[in-house]
PDB file of C-alpha atoms in Angstrom:
ATOM      1  CA  ASP U 149     -46.268  90.827 -65.857  1.00 88.00           C
ATOM      2  CA  ILE U 150     -49.110  91.965 -63.631  1.00 94.00           C
ATOM      3  CA  LYS U 151     -48.663  93.919 -60.421  1.00 96.00           C
ATOM      4  CA  VAL U 152     -51.526  94.188 -57.945  1.00 95.00           C
ATOM      5  CA  ARG U 153     -52.207  95.478 -54.468  1.00 95.00           C
ATOM      6  CA  VAL U 154     -53.659  92.846 -52.138  1.00 90.00           C
ATOM      7  CA  VAL U 155     -55.492  93.831 -48.964  1.00 87.00           C
ATOM      8  CA  ILE U 156     -56.338  91.229 -46.336  1.00 81.00           C
ATOM      9  CA  GLY U 157     -58.698  92.504 -43.692  1.00 76.00           C
ATOM     10  CA  VAL U 158     -60.471  91.310 -40.598  1.00 78.00           C
ATOM     11  CA  GLY U 159     -62.554  93.930 -38.846  1.00 80.00           C
ATOM     12  CA  LEU U 160     -60.514  97.098 -38.540  1.00 84.00           C
ATOM     13  CA  LEU U 161     -57.180  95.344 -39.143  1.00 84.00           C
ATOM     14  CA  LYS U 162     -55.919  95.604 -42.715  1.00 86.00           C
ATOM     15  CA  ILE U 163     -52.704  94.165 -44.115  1.00 87.00           C
ATOM     16  CA  THR U 164     -51.521  95.378 -47.490  1.00 91.00           C
ATOM     17  CA  SER U 165     -49.020  93.802 -49.843  1.00 93.00           C
ATOM     18  CA  HIS U 166     -48.005  94.438 -53.422  1.00 96.00           C
ATOM     19  CA  VAL U 167     -47.643  91.313 -55.513  1.00 96.00           C
ATOM     20  CA  HIS U 168     -45.891  90.769 -58.842  1.00 97.00           C
ATOM     21  CA  HIS U 169     -47.446  88.013 -61.007  1.00 97.00           C
ATOM     22  CA  VAL U 170     -45.635  86.402 -63.936  1.00 97.00           C
ATOM     23  CA  LEU U 171     -47.486  84.239 -66.477  1.00 97.00           C
ATOM     24  CA  ASP U 172     -45.444  81.509 -68.172  1.00 97.00           C
ATOM     25  CA  ARG U 173     -47.670  80.228 -70.979  1.00 96.00           C
ATOM     26  CA  LEU U 174     -45.059  77.722 -72.169  1.00 97.00           C
ATOM     27  CA  HIS U 175     -45.203  75.884 -68.832  1.00 96.00           C
ATOM     28  CA  ASN U 176     -48.859  76.705 -67.997  1.00 96.00           C
ATOM     29  CA  GLN U 177     -47.839  78.398 -64.788  1.00 97.00           C
ATOM     30  CA  LEU U 178     -48.607  81.649 -62.993  1.00 96.00           C
ATOM     31  CA  THR U 179     -46.184  82.600 -60.223  1.00 97.00           C
ATOM     32  CA  TRP U 180     -46.191  85.485 -57.783  1.00 97.00           C
ATOM     33  CA  THR U 181     -43.848  87.136 -55.306  1.00 97.00           C
ATOM     34  CA  LEU U 182     -43.894  90.308 -53.271  1.00 96.00           C
ATOM     35  CA  ASP U 183     -43.069  93.346 -55.382  1.00 97.00           C
ATOM     36  CA  PRO U 184     -39.762  94.562 -53.899  1.00 95.00           C
ATOM     37  CA  SER U 185     -40.335  98.083 -55.239  1.00 95.00           C
ATOM     38  CA  LYS U 186     -43.396  98.611 -52.983  1.00 95.00           C
ATOM     39  CA  PRO U 187     -43.893  98.500 -49.209  1.00 93.00           C
ATOM     40  CA  SER U 188     -45.596  95.459 -47.737  1.00 93.00           C
ATOM     41  CA  ASP U 189     -47.021  94.412 -44.382  1.00 91.00           C
ATOM     42  CA  LEU U 190     -46.078  90.821 -45.223  1.00 92.00           C
ATOM     43  CA  VAL U 191     -42.607  89.317 -44.985  1.00 94.00           C
ATOM     44  CA  GLN U 192     -43.398  86.775 -47.696  1.00 94.00           C
ATOM     45  CA  ASN U 193     -46.159  86.137 -50.226  1.00 93.00           C
ATOM     46  CA  THR U 194     -45.064  83.694 -52.907  1.00 95.00           C
ATOM     47  CA  GLY U 195     -46.792  80.961 -54.819  1.00 95.00           C
ATOM     48  CA  HIS U 196     -47.977  79.507 -58.083  1.00 97.00           C
ATOM     49  CA  TRP U 197     -50.831  78.043 -60.059  1.00 96.00           C
ATOM     50  CA  LEU U 198     -49.792  75.173 -62.322  1.00 97.00           C
ATOM     51  CA  LEU U 199     -51.992  73.504 -64.963  1.00 95.00           C
ATOM     52  CA  ARG U 200     -51.389  70.022 -66.377  1.00 94.00           C
ATOM     53  CA  GLU U 201     -53.481  68.130 -68.904  1.00 91.00           C
ATOM     54  CA  GLU U 202     -54.857  64.810 -67.718  1.00 89.00           C
ATOM     55  CA  PRO U 203     -54.153  62.414 -70.629  1.00 87.00           C
ATOM     56  CA  ALA U 204     -56.200  59.603 -69.076  1.00 90.00           C
ATOM     57  CA  ARG U 205     -59.243  61.883 -68.733  1.00 88.00           C
ATOM     58  CA  PRO U 206     -60.277  63.791 -71.872  1.00 84.00           C
ATOM     59  CA  ASN U 207     -61.339  67.408 -71.308  1.00 80.00           C
ATOM     60  CA  SER U 208     -59.703  67.376 -67.865  1.00 85.00           C
ATOM     61  CA  THR U 209     -56.968  69.500 -66.379  1.00 88.00           C
ATOM     62  CA  ALA U 210     -55.196  69.066 -63.051  1.00 91.00           C
ATOM     63  CA  VAL U 211     -54.749  72.357 -61.210  1.00 92.00           C
ATOM     64  CA  TYR U 212     -52.027  72.739 -58.597  1.00 93.00           C
ATOM     65  CA  TYR U 213     -51.929  75.661 -56.178  1.00 93.00           C
ATOM     66  CA  SER U 214     -49.194  76.506 -53.728  1.00 93.00           C
ATOM     67  CA  ALA U 215     -48.776  79.587 -51.563  1.00 91.00           C
ATOM     68  CA  ARG U 216     -46.493  80.689 -48.772  1.00 92.00           C
ATOM     69  CA  VAL U 217     -47.404  83.718 -46.674  1.00 90.00           C
ATOM     70  CA  SER U 218     -45.432  85.051 -43.711  1.00 90.00           C
ATOM     71  CA  LEU U 219     -46.722  87.904 -41.596  1.00 89.00           C
ATOM     72  CA  SER U 220     -44.689  90.703 -40.077  1.00 87.00           C
ATOM     73  CA  ALA U 221     -43.682  90.261 -36.435  1.00 88.00           C
ATOM     74  CA  TRP U 222     -46.217  92.920 -35.322  1.00 86.00           C
ATOM     75  CA  ALA U 223     -49.185  90.979 -36.728  1.00 85.00           C
ATOM     76  CA  PRO U 224     -51.241  89.122 -34.098  1.00 85.00           C
ATOM     77  CA  ALA U 225     -51.002  85.328 -34.108  1.00 86.00           C
ATOM     78  CA  TRP U 226     -54.783  84.960 -34.616  1.00 86.00           C
ATOM     79  CA  LEU U 227     -54.449  86.727 -37.975  1.00 84.00           C
ATOM     80  CA  GLY U 228     -52.030  84.083 -39.188  1.00 84.00           C
ATOM     81  CA  ARG U 229     -54.458  81.362 -38.144  1.00 86.00           C
ATOM     82  CA  PHE U 230     -57.314  83.197 -39.873  1.00 83.00           C
ATOM     83  CA  ILE U 231     -55.366  83.484 -43.122  1.00 82.00           C
ATOM     84  CA  ALA U 232     -54.406  79.804 -42.972  1.00 82.00           C
ATOM     85  CA  ALA U 233     -57.997  78.711 -42.321  1.00 84.00           C
ATOM     86  CA  GLN U 234     -59.738  81.102 -44.723  1.00 81.00           C
ATOM     87  CA  GLY U 235     -57.096  81.874 -47.349  1.00 78.00           C
ATOM     88  CA  LEU U 236     -56.960  78.596 -49.243  1.00 75.00           C
ATOM     89  CA  PRO U 237     -60.734  78.100 -49.519  1.00 83.00           C
ATOM     90  CA  ARG U 238     -61.170  81.705 -50.670  1.00 82.00           C
ATOM     91  CA  ALA U 239     -58.254  81.515 -53.092  1.00 82.00           C
ATOM     92  CA  THR U 240     -59.598  78.399 -54.791  1.00 85.00           C
ATOM     93  CA  ALA U 241     -63.416  78.570 -54.430  1.00 86.00           C
ATOM     94  CA  TRP U 242     -63.850  80.555 -57.632  1.00 87.00           C
ATOM     95  CA  LEU U 243     -61.977  77.889 -59.617  1.00 87.00           C
ATOM     96  CA  LYS U 244     -64.514  75.115 -59.010  1.00 85.00           C
ATOM     97  CA  ARG U 245     -67.446  77.403 -59.702  1.00 88.00           C
ATOM     98  CA  GLU U 246     -66.006  78.829 -62.930  1.00 88.00           C
ATOM     99  CA  SER U 247     -64.673  75.552 -64.318  1.00 85.00           C
ATOM    100  CA  GLU U 248     -68.024  73.827 -63.787  1.00 86.00           C
ATOM    101  CA  ARG U 249     -69.885  76.755 -65.309  1.00 90.00           C
ATOM    102  CA  ARG U 250     -67.657  76.785 -68.397  1.00 85.00           C
ATOM    103  CA  PHE U 251     -67.758  73.003 -68.809  1.00 82.00           C
ATOM    104  CA  ALA U 252     -71.573  73.078 -68.728  1.00 84.00           C
ATOM    105  CA  ALA U 253     -71.749  75.859 -71.349  1.00 78.00           C
TER     106      ALA U 253
END
């Protein structure tokens, strides 16, 4: 189990949440939820990374990512749009870079 503090910020506006990650090596899955023992500016932050071997393609792995984030009622609507537009690319950009770097090594 890994617990982390996540801060999402745009300009002077900062939203903080505490997230509890659970790694399931048997099923090649990492899940996360809000840590109920800590305060959060988000109503919901849940998701998972799931890895599956690609039998038809040697040395290949399919990576699935899913996330659901709900903001508190006080958060401005533009922040939700910003997170939707920027969150997924930022959450996954490192994966392409690192997998290509490691495959080339």
